[in-house]
Amino acid sequence: FAVTEADDVPLSGLLQKVASILPEGFRYTDVTAVSLQYGDDVYTTENFAETEWMISQSTSACDGKALSVTVYFWKPYDDTSSNSYQLNKSTLLSALLRRIADTVNRLNLAEILNEQQALVQLMLDQASDGVVIIDPVTKRFNLFNTQAYKYLGYSEQEFSQLTIREVQAALSEKELDRVFERILNGESLTFETLHRTKSGDICEVEVSASSVARSGKLFVCVSRRDITEQKNTERAQIRTMESLKLQ
């Protein structure tokens, strides 16, 4: 039943494939027809026809839609009336239906997660500041927006291979670990630091960091704002003030 493990097939196409191969699980394959129903959609074998000789199982998917499988036999057989035959077929059909339900639920969940991921990415890309979500163990960028990598001169692919250690230019590894520990313990931090671009230039940034949960795991979310120009202006003003004091 490896077809249910496919992740690159639309759910409708996968259910049609499942319906087509289900007769292979029954003794009288050449005279067996199957109807698989998920919500309002029905998937059948090519030779499908309803008869009075049938077995059926039903359940509900996690999205609340009804899911059922009905197996029809074109004619009765002597052993179809035996309790052992009915029990074996019902047990098999129940097991097949559970497998189908698991597959439907898995693909539906994957679709929901993909939609949520796309929404989160859209929100990140609309932010004017660079935003990254960092895995606290590997220190890699788990998710980031366009501004995060373009600002530092990287391509999206290049940036996805980096860790915060390769970008951070002011904190030692121990200092960085302490910052992560404080954030994961519930603190929200805002501080100034230095970041290194791909070309090696150093830029001054203000970062705001807090923890965020994704898929049951805590990550560190960092929003970064370039303050290099602001700092240059402040230093120029200080130099001017000092120069005036000397006059």
XYZ file of C-alpha atoms in Angstrom, residues 22-110:
89
model
C -8.141 -1.926 -3.667
C -9.650 -4.965 -5.467
C -6.189 -6.554 -5.413
C -6.614 -7.051 -1.689
C -9.622 -9.309 -2.137
C -9.861 -12.921 -3.256
C -12.105 -12.392 -6.267
C -10.246 -9.522 -7.884
C -11.745 -9.905 -11.355
C -15.325 -9.593 -10.087
C -14.752 -6.978 -7.388
C -15.637 -3.290 -7.699
C -14.833 -0.532 -5.246
C -16.357 2.812 -4.385
C -14.308 5.179 -2.193
C -16.130 8.282 -0.992
C -14.548 11.296 0.690
C -17.007 14.060 1.434
C -18.934 14.702 -1.775
C -16.265 13.168 -3.995
C -16.546 9.565 -5.147
C -13.722 7.469 -6.631
C -14.462 4.109 -8.249
C -12.835 1.295 -10.171
C -13.299 1.242 -13.935
C -15.567 -1.780 -13.725
C -17.718 -0.242 -11.004
C -21.283 -1.447 -10.584
C -23.419 -1.727 -7.485
C -24.723 -5.167 -6.537
C -26.527 -6.677 -3.584
C -23.351 -8.493 -2.486
C -21.196 -5.970 -0.720
C -19.326 -4.996 2.428
C -18.781 -1.443 3.606
C -16.871 0.523 6.244
C -17.033 4.232 7.079
C -15.323 6.777 9.322
C -14.641 10.510 9.447
C -11.477 12.369 8.477
C -9.996 15.005 10.789
C -11.664 17.731 8.723
C -15.094 16.281 9.565
C -15.766 14.869 6.088
C -17.190 11.379 5.815
C -14.828 8.738 4.440
C -16.135 5.349 3.339
C -15.131 2.342 1.280
C -17.656 -0.064 -0.231
C -16.640 -3.276 -1.976
C -19.134 -4.879 -4.361
C -19.012 -8.440 -5.733
C -20.660 -9.105 -9.063
C -22.015 -12.467 -7.941
C -22.201 -14.454 -4.721
C -19.812 -17.250 -3.844
C -20.425 -20.210 -1.629
C -17.920 -19.046 0.964
C -19.107 -15.443 1.057
C -21.845 -16.477 3.434
C -19.449 -18.062 5.913
C -18.712 -16.172 9.099
C -14.957 -16.558 8.663
C -15.066 -15.030 5.183
C -17.148 -12.057 6.306
C -14.947 -11.552 9.347
C -11.724 -11.650 7.326
C -13.057 -9.263 4.697
C -14.441 -6.850 7.278
C -11.162 -6.887 9.179
C -9.203 -6.266 5.976
C -11.519 -3.472 4.882
C -11.336 -1.862 8.319
C -7.531 -1.929 8.196
C -7.529 -0.462 4.675
C -9.911 2.288 5.695
C -7.735 3.226 8.680
C -4.742 3.470 6.367
C -6.689 5.626 3.916
C -7.953 7.867 6.744
C -4.405 8.294 8.062
C -3.263 9.304 4.581
C -6.111 11.789 4.105
C -5.437 13.336 7.517
C -1.694 13.546 6.847
C -2.149 15.283 3.486
C -4.795 17.641 4.864
C -2.494 18.586 7.728
C 0.396 19.116 5.307
